[in-house]
């Protein structure tokens, strides 16, 4: 494709994404559906350009005014994902000179905000939690996330799938913590693989796999995944139950649960029962009160642990939206807890890095519900033979550690989990 045409398309897409009226991945998908003329390589350039602009938006906002032409074109030039000479062949002489000047700017000469590219309201809580770890986190958030797969433990073994992928020229390494995970560099066409088609693997971040592991659901139990969404964790839990017992996948969005159906069919699981609920106090929930062995609450959250994949979230969330989420998280956790029978387990999890969505919710719940005893996540994972479990925990209530995963420390998305057993 001609460089000029590709750059123009990049500028158009950048303009659409920077309106922030829809999630970036949805905007990109819709753009590709409307423009069938782009091949896989052009699509990769378009998507990566957009994500680079989202990751480095404050820096590019700072550099772009000195350029010429429409702002989205300047942003697309700065974020262009592809060879420099290819890009330059699409530029005017004035633009080339401007780009050379931008390339010559040294990171050390920039203000902090142009180096970290995070909104100020997010910087303070991250620095407070991480201290010297703040800049390594920033560095990791500027990189795209690797692709993690979960091997379906019901039907396949990890080493076998690893060999099968190698035969398809896909190099996969075992994830360090999850016993089911394989990590892949790059973005191979998974849908074309037999391993994917027959349900031997699903795409799932290693951190998300660990949440399913923490629930430790056993054969024949009654289990609830309370905010199941598209069901990545549901499928992992169903496999740990060896396709026995009953696993309810509840969500308030029937649309999200629809995305679970084809995955469920591939997975060979017959113990999963998806059900759309109106709200966390739905009649269906009341009927199951006190009857469930294990409940996972992967609560709706800001998603700020997933900035490697969804860099638009840092610009689409705000202190106000987080405040609304914490009210929702508190209500959902309290309602879900009613399902747990005595001796049962409750897991609260988010993919956020903010203490107010994590530790604060867990501690308030613990204080209000003395019949729920906090468990040490590191002990639970060590008992499940997770290598390096020691490095996965952080301080919690009553000295019991929470799961706390960070991109720069664990190469996963940012995750939090707290575990309780009902007395």
mmCIF file of C-alpha atoms in Angstrom:
data_model
loop_
_atom_site.group_PDB
_atom_site.id
_atom_site.type_symbol
_atom_site.label_atom_id
_atom_site.label_comp_id
_atom_site.label_asym_id
_atom_site.label_seq_id
_atom_site.Cartn_x
_atom_site.Cartn_y
_atom_site.Cartn_z
ATOM 1 C CA UNK A 1 0.000 0.000 0.000
ATOM 2 C CA UNK A 2 1.250 3.509 -0.781
ATOM 3 C CA UNK A 3 2.869 5.157 2.292
ATOM 4 C CA UNK A 4 0.814 8.343 1.851
ATOM 5 C CA UNK A 5 -2.484 6.427 1.816
ATOM 6 C CA UNK A 6 -1.491 4.365 4.858
ATOM 7 C CA UNK A 7 -0.452 7.446 6.828
ATOM 8 C CA UNK A 8 -3.756 9.145 5.946
ATOM 9 C CA UNK A 9 -5.659 6.094 7.196
ATOM 10 C CA UNK A 10 -3.592 6.165 10.409
ATOM 11 C CA UNK A 11 -4.483 9.833 10.894
ATOM 12 C CA UNK A 12 -8.192 9.106 10.328
ATOM 13 C CA UNK A 13 -8.149 6.278 12.872
ATOM 14 C CA UNK A 14 -6.163 8.319 15.430
ATOM 15 C CA UNK A 15 -8.766 11.091 15.090
ATOM 16 C CA UNK A 16 -11.609 8.641 15.778
ATOM 17 C CA UNK A 17 -9.910 7.026 18.781
ATOM 18 C CA UNK A 18 -8.947 10.353 20.392
ATOM 19 C CA UNK A 19 -12.619 11.325 20.656
ATOM 20 C CA UNK A 20 -12.734 8.778 23.553
ATOM 21 C CA UNK A 21 -16.445 8.165 23.112
ATOM 22 C CA UNK A 22 -15.911 4.369 22.776
ATOM 23 C CA UNK A 23 -13.173 1.939 23.906
ATOM 24 C CA UNK A 24 -10.210 2.066 21.520
ATOM 25 C CA UNK A 25 -10.354 -1.640 20.626
ATOM 26 C CA UNK A 26 -14.005 -1.242 19.549
ATOM 27 C CA UNK A 27 -13.183 1.818 17.407
ATOM 28 C CA UNK A 28 -10.295 -0.040 15.741
ATOM 29 C CA UNK A 29 -12.417 -3.160 15.071
ATOM 30 C CA UNK A 30 -15.213 -1.085 13.552
ATOM 31 C CA UNK A 31 -12.709 0.803 11.349
ATOM 32 C CA UNK A 32 -11.342 -2.523 10.041
ATOM 33 C CA UNK A 33 -14.858 -3.811 9.330
ATOM 34 C CA UNK A 34 -15.619 -0.668 7.332
ATOM 35 C CA UNK A 35 -12.291 -0.798 5.433
ATOM 36 C CA UNK A 36 -11.810 -4.295 4.089
ATOM 37 C CA UNK A 37 -9.018 -3.092 1.787
ATOM 38 C CA UNK A 38 -6.352 -3.314 4.512
ATOM 39 C CA UNK A 39 -4.282 -6.500 4.673
ATOM 40 C CA UNK A 40 -2.878 -7.962 7.913
ATOM 41 C CA UNK A 41 0.335 -5.879 7.736
ATOM 42 C CA UNK A 42 -1.507 -2.591 7.224
ATOM 43 C CA UNK A 43 -3.898 -3.467 10.033
ATOM 44 C CA UNK A 44 -0.956 -4.129 12.353
ATOM 45 C CA UNK A 45 0.549 -0.731 11.452
ATOM 46 C CA UNK A 46 -2.790 1.045 11.981
ATOM 47 C CA UNK A 47 -3.511 -0.606 15.340
ATOM 48 C CA UNK A 48 0.017 -0.231 16.737
ATOM 49 C CA UNK A 49 0.173 3.426 15.630
ATOM 50 C CA UNK A 50 -3.058 4.162 17.510
ATOM 51 C CA UNK A 51 -1.870 2.352 20.637
ATOM 52 C CA UNK A 52 1.473 4.171 20.581
ATOM 53 C CA UNK A 53 -0.384 7.504 20.377
ATOM 54 C CA UNK A 54 -2.558 6.476 23.358
ATOM 55 C CA UNK A 55 0.454 5.322 25.367
ATOM 56 C CA UNK A 56 2.476 8.504 24.726
ATOM 57 C CA UNK A 57 -0.326 11.018 24.364
ATOM 58 C CA UNK A 58 1.097 13.684 26.733
ATOM 59 C CA UNK A 59 4.491 13.586 25.028
ATOM 60 C CA UNK A 60 2.920 13.796 21.558
ATOM 61 C CA UNK A 61 0.584 16.615 22.709
ATOM 62 C CA UNK A 62 3.763 18.439 23.747
ATOM 63 C CA UNK A 63 5.649 17.797 20.472
ATOM 64 C CA UNK A 64 2.806 18.150 17.973
ATOM 65 C CA UNK A 65 2.119 21.944 18.095
ATOM 66 C CA UNK A 66 5.458 22.686 16.396
ATOM 67 C CA UNK A 67 4.395 20.596 13.345
ATOM 68 C CA UNK A 68 2.056 21.511 10.495
ATOM 69 C CA UNK A 69 -1.195 20.072 9.149
ATOM 70 C CA UNK A 70 -4.136 18.607 11.124
ATOM 71 C CA UNK A 71 -3.396 17.493 14.686
ATOM 72 C CA UNK A 72 -4.377 13.845 14.117
ATOM 73 C CA UNK A 73 -1.875 13.683 11.233
ATOM 74 C CA UNK A 74 0.897 15.047 13.468
ATOM 75 C CA UNK A 75 -0.007 12.544 16.211
ATOM 76 C CA UNK A 76 -0.065 9.691 13.657
ATOM 77 C CA UNK A 77 3.390 10.681 12.342
ATOM 78 C CA UNK A 78 4.822 10.717 15.890
ATOM 79 C CA UNK A 79 3.298 7.349 16.735
ATOM 80 C CA UNK A 80 3.751 5.697 13.338
ATOM 81 C CA UNK A 81 4.552 2.023 13.739
ATOM 82 C CA UNK A 82 6.837 1.042 10.897
ATOM 83 C CA UNK A 83 10.204 1.753 9.270
ATOM 84 C CA UNK A 84 11.304 5.410 9.429
ATOM 85 C CA UNK A 85 12.219 5.583 5.714
ATOM 86 C CA UNK A 86 8.765 4.221 4.767
ATOM 87 C CA UNK A 87 7.139 6.930 6.892
ATOM 88 C CA UNK A 88 9.393 9.686 5.551
ATOM 89 C CA UNK A 89 8.474 8.831 1.966
ATOM 90 C CA UNK A 90 4.930 9.979 2.883
ATOM 91 C CA UNK A 91 6.038 13.322 4.397
ATOM 92 C CA UNK A 92 6.646 16.815 3.026
ATOM 93 C CA UNK A 93 10.091 18.382 3.530
ATOM 94 C CA UNK A 94 8.710 20.578 6.335
ATOM 95 C CA UNK A 95 7.291 17.501 8.099
ATOM 96 C CA UNK A 96 10.569 15.597 7.707
ATOM 97 C CA UNK A 97 12.520 18.412 9.363
ATOM 98 C CA UNK A 98 9.978 18.627 12.181
ATOM 99 C CA UNK A 99 10.115 14.846 12.742
ATOM 100 C CA UNK A 100 13.942 14.904 12.859
ATOM 101 C CA UNK A 101 13.751 17.628 15.519
ATOM 102 C CA UNK A 102 11.255 15.553 17.530
ATOM 103 C CA UNK A 103 13.472 12.454 17.226
ATOM 104 C CA UNK A 104 16.406 14.491 18.568
ATOM 105 C CA UNK A 105 14.624 15.354 21.852
ATOM 106 C CA UNK A 106 16.298 13.497 24.734
ATOM 107 C CA UNK A 107 14.026 11.859 27.347
ATOM 108 C CA UNK A 108 16.136 13.393 30.162
ATOM 109 C CA UNK A 109 15.278 16.900 28.925
ATOM 110 C CA UNK A 110 11.542 16.283 29.212
ATOM 111 C CA UNK A 111 9.218 17.104 32.089
ATOM 112 C CA UNK A 112 8.130 14.109 34.190
ATOM 113 C CA UNK A 113 4.612 14.156 32.727
ATOM 114 C CA UNK A 114 5.984 13.859 29.190
ATOM 115 C CA UNK A 115 8.041 10.871 30.293
ATOM 116 C CA UNK A 116 5.398 8.947 32.252
ATOM 117 C CA UNK A 117 2.385 9.901 30.078
ATOM 118 C CA UNK A 118 -0.042 9.279 32.925
ATOM 119 C CA UNK A 119 -2.786 11.580 34.225
ATOM 120 C CA UNK A 120 -1.719 13.315 37.455
ATOM 121 C CA UNK A 121 -4.494 11.721 39.542
ATOM 122 C CA UNK A 122 -3.005 8.314 38.766
ATOM 123 C CA UNK A 123 0.642 9.242 39.376
ATOM 124 C CA UNK A 124 0.318 9.954 43.110
ATOM 125 C CA UNK A 125 -1.181 6.578 44.171
ATOM 126 C CA UNK A 126 1.293 4.675 41.997
ATOM 127 C CA UNK A 127 4.320 6.512 43.409
ATOM 128 C CA UNK A 128 2.984 6.031 46.936
ATOM 129 C CA UNK A 129 2.713 2.269 46.418
ATOM 130 C CA UNK A 130 5.821 1.637 44.363
ATOM 131 C CA UNK A 131 8.439 4.221 45.360
ATOM 132 C CA UNK A 132 11.458 3.420 43.166
ATOM 133 C CA UNK A 133 9.340 0.932 41.246
ATOM 134 C CA UNK A 134 7.311 3.746 39.652
ATOM 135 C CA UNK A 135 9.611 4.295 36.645
ATOM 136 C CA UNK A 136 10.059 0.557 35.928
ATOM 137 C CA UNK A 137 6.230 0.340 35.900
ATOM 138 C CA UNK A 138 6.041 3.290 33.481
ATOM 139 C CA UNK A 139 8.581 1.556 31.252
ATOM 140 C CA UNK A 140 6.567 -1.690 31.235
ATOM 141 C CA UNK A 141 3.307 0.149 30.449
ATOM 142 C CA UNK A 142 4.899 1.590 27.285
ATOM 143 C CA UNK A 143 5.420 -1.952 25.926
ATOM 144 C CA UNK A 144 2.693 -4.078 24.339
ATOM 145 C CA UNK A 145 1.666 -7.058 26.488
ATOM 146 C CA UNK A 146 2.761 -10.560 25.434
ATOM 147 C CA UNK A 147 0.084 -13.048 24.402
ATOM 148 C CA UNK A 148 -0.733 -15.594 27.116
ATOM 149 C CA UNK A 149 -2.630 -18.800 26.456
ATOM 150 C CA UNK A 150 -4.261 -21.114 28.981
ATOM 151 C CA UNK A 151 -4.076 -24.800 28.164
ATOM 152 C CA UNK A 152 -7.399 -26.560 28.786
ATOM 153 C CA UNK A 153 -6.404 -28.862 31.670
ATOM 154 C CA UNK A 154 -9.515 -30.978 31.087
ATOM 155 C CA UNK A 155 -8.435 -32.140 27.640
ATOM 156 C CA UNK A 156 -4.727 -31.395 27.140
ATOM 157 C CA UNK A 157 -1.301 -31.212 28.785
ATOM 158 C CA UNK A 158 0.895 -28.127 28.555
ATOM 159 C CA UNK A 159 4.064 -29.795 27.154
ATOM 160 C CA UNK A 160 2.011 -31.497 24.388
ATOM 161 C CA UNK A 161 0.390 -28.222 23.322
ATOM 162 C CA UNK A 162 3.779 -26.493 23.440
ATOM 163 C CA UNK A 163 5.171 -29.079 20.998
ATOM 164 C CA UNK A 164 2.096 -28.765 18.777
ATOM 165 C CA UNK A 165 2.569 -24.973 18.585
ATOM 166 C CA UNK A 166 6.260 -25.447 17.791
ATOM 167 C CA UNK A 167 5.262 -27.571 14.774
ATOM 168 C CA UNK A 168 3.198 -24.573 13.595
ATOM 169 C CA UNK A 169 6.354 -22.417 13.995
ATOM 170 C CA UNK A 170 4.981 -20.709 17.127
ATOM 171 C CA UNK A 171 7.471 -20.497 19.983
ATOM 172 C CA UNK A 172 5.667 -20.737 23.322
ATOM 173 C CA UNK A 173 7.310 -20.734 26.755
ATOM 174 C CA UNK A 174 5.715 -21.977 29.968
ATOM 175 C CA UNK A 175 4.440 -19.123 32.177
ATOM 176 C CA UNK A 176 6.454 -18.874 35.422
ATOM 177 C CA UNK A 177 3.516 -18.988 37.868
ATOM 178 C CA UNK A 178 0.420 -20.516 36.276
ATOM 179 C CA UNK A 179 0.673 -24.283 35.684
ATOM 180 C CA UNK A 180 -1.646 -23.913 32.663
ATOM 181 C CA UNK A 181 -0.057 -20.965 30.861
ATOM 182 C CA UNK A 182 1.986 -20.581 27.667
ATOM 183 C CA UNK A 183 3.429 -17.203 26.637
ATOM 184 C CA UNK A 184 3.908 -16.206 23.003
ATOM 185 C CA UNK A 185 5.778 -13.272 21.509
ATOM 186 C CA UNK A 186 4.117 -11.558 18.575
ATOM 187 C CA UNK A 187 0.553 -12.022 17.351
ATOM 188 C CA UNK A 188 0.164 -15.254 15.377
ATOM 189 C CA UNK A 189 -3.202 -16.063 13.741
ATOM 190 C CA UNK A 190 -4.487 -18.292 16.556
ATOM 191 C CA UNK A 191 -7.952 -18.843 15.126
ATOM 192 C CA UNK A 192 -6.406 -20.875 12.284
ATOM 193 C CA UNK A 193 -4.751 -23.349 14.668
ATOM 194 C CA UNK A 194 -6.274 -26.729 15.407
ATOM 195 C CA UNK A 195 -5.304 -26.347 19.095
ATOM 196 C CA UNK A 196 -7.517 -23.255 19.260
ATOM 197 C CA UNK A 197 -10.378 -24.671 17.171
ATOM 198 C CA UNK A 198 -10.669 -27.817 19.294
ATOM 199 C CA UNK A 199 -10.550 -25.870 22.580
ATOM 200 C CA UNK A 200 -7.087 -26.969 23.762
ATOM 201 C CA UNK A 201 -6.095 -23.323 24.350
ATOM 202 C CA UNK A 202 -7.789 -20.028 25.180
ATOM 203 C CA UNK A 203 -6.275 -16.543 25.282
ATOM 204 C CA UNK A 204 -5.976 -15.520 28.940
ATOM 205 C CA UNK A 205 -3.439 -13.387 30.827
ATOM 206 C CA UNK A 206 -1.399 -15.362 33.345
ATOM 207 C CA UNK A 207 -2.664 -13.135 36.168
ATOM 208 C CA UNK A 208 -6.239 -13.990 35.272
ATOM 209 C CA UNK A 209 -5.330 -17.699 35.312
ATOM 210 C CA UNK A 210 -4.018 -17.286 38.867
ATOM 211 C CA UNK A 211 -7.391 -15.885 39.991
ATOM 212 C CA UNK A 212 -9.104 -19.069 38.814
ATOM 213 C CA UNK A 213 -6.405 -21.104 40.559
ATOM 214 C CA UNK A 214 -6.968 -19.213 43.856
ATOM 215 C CA UNK A 215 -10.622 -20.243 43.921
ATOM 216 C CA UNK A 216 -9.334 -23.852 44.016
ATOM 217 C CA UNK A 217 -12.728 -25.265 42.940
ATOM 218 C CA UNK A 218 -12.993 -29.035 43.419
ATOM 219 C CA UNK A 219 -14.865 -31.867 41.714
ATOM 220 C CA UNK A 220 -18.597 -31.953 42.332
ATOM 221 C CA UNK A 221 -18.863 -28.527 44.006
ATOM 222 C CA UNK A 222 -21.392 -25.733 43.473
ATOM 223 C CA UNK A 223 -19.443 -22.699 42.256
ATOM 224 C CA UNK A 224 -20.387 -19.186 41.112
ATOM 225 C CA UNK A 225 -18.411 -16.834 38.867
ATOM 226 C CA UNK A 226 -20.299 -13.682 39.814
ATOM 227 C CA UNK A 227 -19.173 -11.213 37.122
ATOM 228 C CA UNK A 228 -18.362 -13.739 34.432
ATOM 229 C CA UNK A 229 -18.186 -11.435 31.381
ATOM 230 C CA UNK A 230 -16.914 -13.350 28.364
ATOM 231 C CA UNK A 231 -16.005 -16.188 30.689
ATOM 232 C CA UNK A 232 -12.218 -16.558 30.537
ATOM 233 C CA UNK A 233 -12.036 -17.428 34.249
ATOM 234 C CA UNK A 234 -15.257 -19.457 34.106
ATOM 235 C CA UNK A 235 -13.666 -21.845 31.593
ATOM 236 C CA UNK A 236 -10.501 -22.179 33.705
ATOM 237 C CA UNK A 237 -12.591 -22.919 36.814
ATOM 238 C CA UNK A 238 -14.743 -25.469 34.956
ATOM 239 C CA UNK A 239 -11.585 -27.350 33.961
ATOM 240 C CA UNK A 240 -10.290 -27.417 37.573
ATOM 241 C CA UNK A 241 -13.653 -28.948 38.541
ATOM 242 C CA UNK A 242 -12.943 -31.667 35.937
ATOM 243 C CA UNK A 243 -16.296 -30.894 34.279
ATOM 244 C CA UNK A 244 -18.281 -32.079 37.333
ATOM 245 C CA UNK A 245 -20.536 -30.219 39.776
ATOM 246 C CA UNK A 246 -22.316 -26.994 38.763
ATOM 247 C CA UNK A 247 -20.644 -23.748 37.766
ATOM 248 C CA UNK A 248 -22.917 -20.718 37.403
ATOM 249 C CA UNK A 249 -21.636 -17.877 35.207
ATOM 250 C CA UNK A 250 -23.607 -14.770 36.189
ATOM 251 C CA UNK A 251 -23.347 -11.370 34.525
ATOM 252 C CA UNK A 252 -25.593 -8.338 34.138
ATOM 253 C CA UNK A 253 -24.730 -8.200 30.424
ATOM 254 C CA UNK A 254 -26.360 -10.857 28.252
ATOM 255 C CA UNK A 255 -24.234 -9.457 25.398
ATOM 256 C CA UNK A 256 -21.003 -10.318 27.249
ATOM 257 C CA UNK A 257 -22.306 -13.784 28.111
ATOM 258 C CA UNK A 258 -23.045 -14.361 24.401
ATOM 259 C CA UNK A 259 -19.300 -14.111 23.791
ATOM 260 C CA UNK A 260 -18.884 -17.039 26.216
ATOM 261 C CA UNK A 261 -21.072 -19.423 24.160
ATOM 262 C CA UNK A 262 -18.625 -20.261 21.319
ATOM 263 C CA UNK A 263 -15.757 -20.529 23.827
ATOM 264 C CA UNK A 264 -17.849 -22.829 26.006
ATOM 265 C CA UNK A 265 -18.653 -25.053 23.026
ATOM 266 C CA UNK A 266 -14.931 -25.368 22.190
ATOM 267 C CA UNK A 267 -13.970 -26.093 25.803
ATOM 268 C CA UNK A 268 -15.965 -29.396 26.016
ATOM 269 C CA UNK A 269 -17.325 -28.272 29.407
ATOM 270 C CA UNK A 270 -20.895 -29.291 30.203
ATOM 271 C CA UNK A 271 -20.964 -28.149 33.859
ATOM 272 C CA UNK A 272 -21.222 -24.411 33.079
ATOM 273 C CA UNK A 273 -24.581 -22.603 33.358
ATOM 274 C CA UNK A 274 -24.464 -19.017 32.017
ATOM 275 C CA UNK A 275 -27.258 -16.738 33.270
ATOM 276 C CA UNK A 276 -27.900 -13.030 32.788
ATOM 277 C CA UNK A 277 -29.005 -11.328 36.011
ATOM 278 C CA UNK A 278 -30.717 -7.953 36.395
ATOM 279 C CA UNK A 279 -28.471 -6.765 39.260
ATOM 280 C CA UNK A 280 -26.490 -8.172 42.167
ATOM 281 C CA UNK A 281 -29.706 -8.682 44.217
ATOM 282 C CA UNK A 282 -31.484 -10.696 41.497
ATOM 283 C CA UNK A 283 -34.018 -13.410 42.527
ATOM 284 C CA UNK A 284 -31.687 -16.102 41.166
ATOM 285 C CA UNK A 285 -29.019 -14.968 43.618
ATOM 286 C CA UNK A 286 -31.458 -15.090 46.545
ATOM 287 C CA UNK A 287 -32.419 -18.677 45.706
ATOM 288 C CA UNK A 288 -28.774 -19.788 45.966
ATOM 289 C CA UNK A 289 -28.013 -17.970 49.240
ATOM 290 C CA UNK A 290 -25.855 -20.044 51.595
ATOM 291 C CA UNK A 291 -25.636 -22.961 49.127
ATOM 292 C CA UNK A 292 -22.430 -22.266 47.195
ATOM 293 C CA UNK A 293 -19.014 -23.800 47.924
ATOM 294 C CA UNK A 294 -16.948 -21.153 46.145
ATOM 295 C CA UNK A 295 -17.686 -17.693 44.759
ATOM 296 C CA UNK A 296 -15.400 -15.588 42.566
ATOM 297 C CA UNK A 297 -16.168 -11.868 42.347
ATOM 298 C CA UNK A 298 -14.036 -10.462 39.547
ATOM 299 C CA UNK A 299 -15.565 -7.038 40.063
ATOM 300 C CA UNK A 300 -16.185 -4.358 37.432
ATOM 301 C CA UNK A 301 -13.224 -2.023 37.883
ATOM 302 C CA UNK A 302 -11.253 0.793 36.264
ATOM 303 C CA UNK A 303 -9.135 -1.754 34.364
ATOM 304 C CA UNK A 304 -6.017 0.312 35.086
ATOM 305 C CA UNK A 305 -3.983 -2.881 35.503
ATOM 306 C CA UNK A 306 -4.462 -3.535 31.777
ATOM 307 C CA UNK A 307 -2.864 -0.334 30.415
ATOM 308 C CA UNK A 308 -0.404 -2.327 28.281
ATOM 309 C CA UNK A 309 -3.427 -3.651 26.343
ATOM 310 C CA UNK A 310 -5.904 -0.789 26.873
ATOM 311 C CA UNK A 311 -3.886 2.429 27.115
ATOM 312 C CA UNK A 312 -7.024 4.498 26.414
ATOM 313 C CA UNK A 313 -8.344 3.658 29.904
ATOM 314 C CA UNK A 314 -5.986 6.145 31.565
ATOM 315 C CA UNK A 315 -7.684 8.911 29.545
ATOM 316 C CA UNK A 316 -11.221 7.507 29.796
ATOM 317 C CA UNK A 317 -11.280 6.913 33.565
ATOM 318 C CA UNK A 318 -11.287 9.672 36.192
ATOM 319 C CA UNK A 319 -11.360 9.996 39.993
ATOM 320 C CA UNK A 320 -15.132 10.383 39.700
ATOM 321 C CA UNK A 321 -15.610 7.210 37.627
ATOM 322 C CA UNK A 322 -13.400 5.310 40.107
ATOM 323 C CA UNK A 323 -15.524 6.579 43.005
ATOM 324 C CA UNK A 324 -18.685 5.287 41.277
ATOM 325 C CA UNK A 325 -16.966 1.928 40.726
ATOM 326 C CA UNK A 326 -15.962 1.554 44.376
ATOM 327 C CA UNK A 327 -19.608 1.946 45.439
ATOM 328 C CA UNK A 328 -20.548 -0.762 42.934
ATOM 329 C CA UNK A 329 -17.684 -3.041 44.045
ATOM 330 C CA UNK A 330 -18.744 -2.787 47.695
ATOM 331 C CA UNK A 331 -22.378 -3.664 46.855
ATOM 332 C CA UNK A 332 -21.482 -6.559 44.547
ATOM 333 C CA UNK A 333 -19.041 -8.141 47.012
ATOM 334 C CA UNK A 334 -21.580 -7.915 49.839
ATOM 335 C CA UNK A 335 -24.321 -9.522 47.699
ATOM 336 C CA UNK A 336 -22.032 -12.261 46.374
ATOM 337 C CA UNK A 337 -20.911 -13.102 49.925
ATOM 338 C CA UNK A 338 -24.496 -14.150 50.782
ATOM 339 C CA UNK A 339 -24.156 -17.099 48.408
ATOM 340 C CA UNK A 340 -21.217 -18.643 50.262
ATOM 341 C CA UNK A 341 -22.079 -21.532 52.580
ATOM 342 C CA UNK A 342 -20.297 -22.017 55.900
ATOM 343 C CA UNK A 343 -16.828 -23.395 55.252
ATOM 344 C CA UNK A 344 -17.008 -22.008 51.686
ATOM 345 C CA UNK A 345 -14.545 -19.692 49.963
ATOM 346 C CA UNK A 346 -14.962 -16.149 48.607
ATOM 347 C CA UNK A 347 -12.454 -14.476 46.256
ATOM 348 C CA UNK A 348 -12.620 -10.756 45.417
ATOM 349 C CA UNK A 349 -10.504 -9.659 42.462
ATOM 350 C CA UNK A 350 -9.906 -6.684 40.164
ATOM 351 C CA UNK A 351 -7.559 -5.785 37.313
ATOM 352 C CA UNK A 352 -6.919 -2.394 38.930
ATOM 353 C CA UNK A 353 -3.773 -0.980 40.540
ATOM 354 C CA UNK A 354 -5.603 1.522 42.787
ATOM 355 C CA UNK A 355 -5.763 0.808 46.545
ATOM 356 C CA UNK A 356 -9.297 2.235 46.771
ATOM 357 C CA UNK A 357 -10.600 -0.482 44.432
ATOM 358 C CA UNK A 358 -8.489 -3.177 46.059
ATOM 359 C CA UNK A 359 -7.233 -3.164 49.662
ATOM 360 C CA UNK A 360 -9.814 -0.586 50.780
ATOM 361 C CA UNK A 361 -12.753 -2.682 49.514
ATOM 362 C CA UNK A 362 -11.322 -5.904 50.979
ATOM 363 C CA UNK A 363 -10.639 -4.358 54.385
ATOM 364 C CA UNK A 364 -14.040 -2.703 54.637
ATOM 365 C CA UNK A 365 -15.685 -6.027 53.742
ATOM 366 C CA UNK A 366 -13.584 -7.905 56.306
ATOM 367 C CA UNK A 367 -14.507 -5.397 59.028
ATOM 368 C CA UNK A 368 -18.236 -5.620 58.203
ATOM 369 C CA UNK A 369 -18.267 -9.441 57.931
ATOM 370 C CA UNK A 370 -16.418 -11.048 60.845
ATOM 371 C CA UNK A 371 -17.748 -14.491 59.819
ATOM 372 C CA UNK A 372 -15.420 -14.313 56.790
ATOM 373 C CA UNK A 373 -11.857 -15.206 57.739
ATOM 374 C CA UNK A 374 -9.084 -13.732 55.560
ATOM 375 C CA UNK A 375 -6.733 -16.295 54.003
ATOM 376 C CA UNK A 376 -3.102 -15.774 53.061
ATOM 377 C CA UNK A 377 -2.946 -15.803 49.249
ATOM 378 C CA UNK A 378 0.718 -16.807 49.255
ATOM 379 C CA UNK A 379 -0.069 -19.827 51.454
ATOM 380 C CA UNK A 380 -2.980 -20.823 49.203
ATOM 381 C CA UNK A 381 -0.828 -20.598 46.052
ATOM 382 C CA UNK A 382 2.143 -22.359 47.698
ATOM 383 C CA UNK A 383 -0.249 -25.169 48.669
ATOM 384 C CA UNK A 384 -1.199 -25.403 44.987
ATOM 385 C CA UNK A 385 2.508 -25.798 44.105
ATOM 386 C CA UNK A 386 2.782 -22.400 42.366
ATOM 387 C CA UNK A 387 6.487 -21.670 41.861
ATOM 388 C CA UNK A 388 7.573 -18.293 43.244
ATOM 389 C CA UNK A 389 4.301 -17.751 45.155
ATOM 390 C CA UNK A 390 6.246 -15.750 47.792
ATOM 391 C CA UNK A 391 6.753 -12.931 45.316
ATOM 392 C CA UNK A 392 3.041 -12.614 44.489
ATOM 393 C CA UNK A 393 1.698 -11.364 47.814
ATOM 394 C CA UNK A 394 1.446 -7.974 49.500
ATOM 395 C CA UNK A 395 0.382 -6.881 52.994
ATOM 396 C CA UNK A 396 -3.258 -7.372 53.884
ATOM 397 C CA UNK A 397 -5.700 -7.373 56.797
ATOM 398 C CA UNK A 398 -4.617 -9.231 59.932
ATOM 399 C CA UNK A 399 -1.232 -10.004 58.373
ATOM 400 C CA UNK A 400 -2.821 -12.186 55.669
ATOM 401 C CA UNK A 401 -1.342 -11.323 52.277
ATOM 402 C CA UNK A 402 -3.314 -10.332 49.194
ATOM 403 C CA UNK A 403 -2.423 -11.231 45.620
ATOM 404 C CA UNK A 404 -0.772 -8.184 44.035
ATOM 405 C CA UNK A 405 0.527 -8.552 40.476
ATOM 406 C CA UNK A 406 2.351 -5.829 38.514
ATOM 407 C CA UNK A 407 3.422 -5.707 34.849
ATOM 408 C CA UNK A 408 7.013 -4.678 35.692
ATOM 409 C CA UNK A 409 7.463 -7.298 38.428
ATOM 410 C CA UNK A 410 5.504 -10.283 37.180
ATOM 411 C CA UNK A 411 5.030 -9.638 33.420
ATOM 412 C CA UNK A 412 1.260 -9.981 33.930
ATOM 413 C CA UNK A 413 -1.468 -7.358 33.904
ATOM 414 C CA UNK A 414 -1.955 -5.537 37.217
ATOM 415 C CA UNK A 415 -4.195 -7.736 39.397
ATOM 416 C CA UNK A 416 -5.455 -7.802 42.966
ATOM 417 C CA UNK A 417 -7.199 -10.596 44.876
ATOM 418 C CA UNK A 418 -8.325 -11.192 48.442
ATOM 419 C CA UNK A 419 -9.508 -14.583 49.746
ATOM 420 C CA UNK A 420 -11.809 -15.411 52.669
ATOM 421 C CA UNK A 421 -13.242 -18.639 54.072
ATOM 422 C CA UNK A 422 -16.638 -18.417 55.753
ATOM 423 C CA UNK A 423 -16.529 -19.742 59.299
#
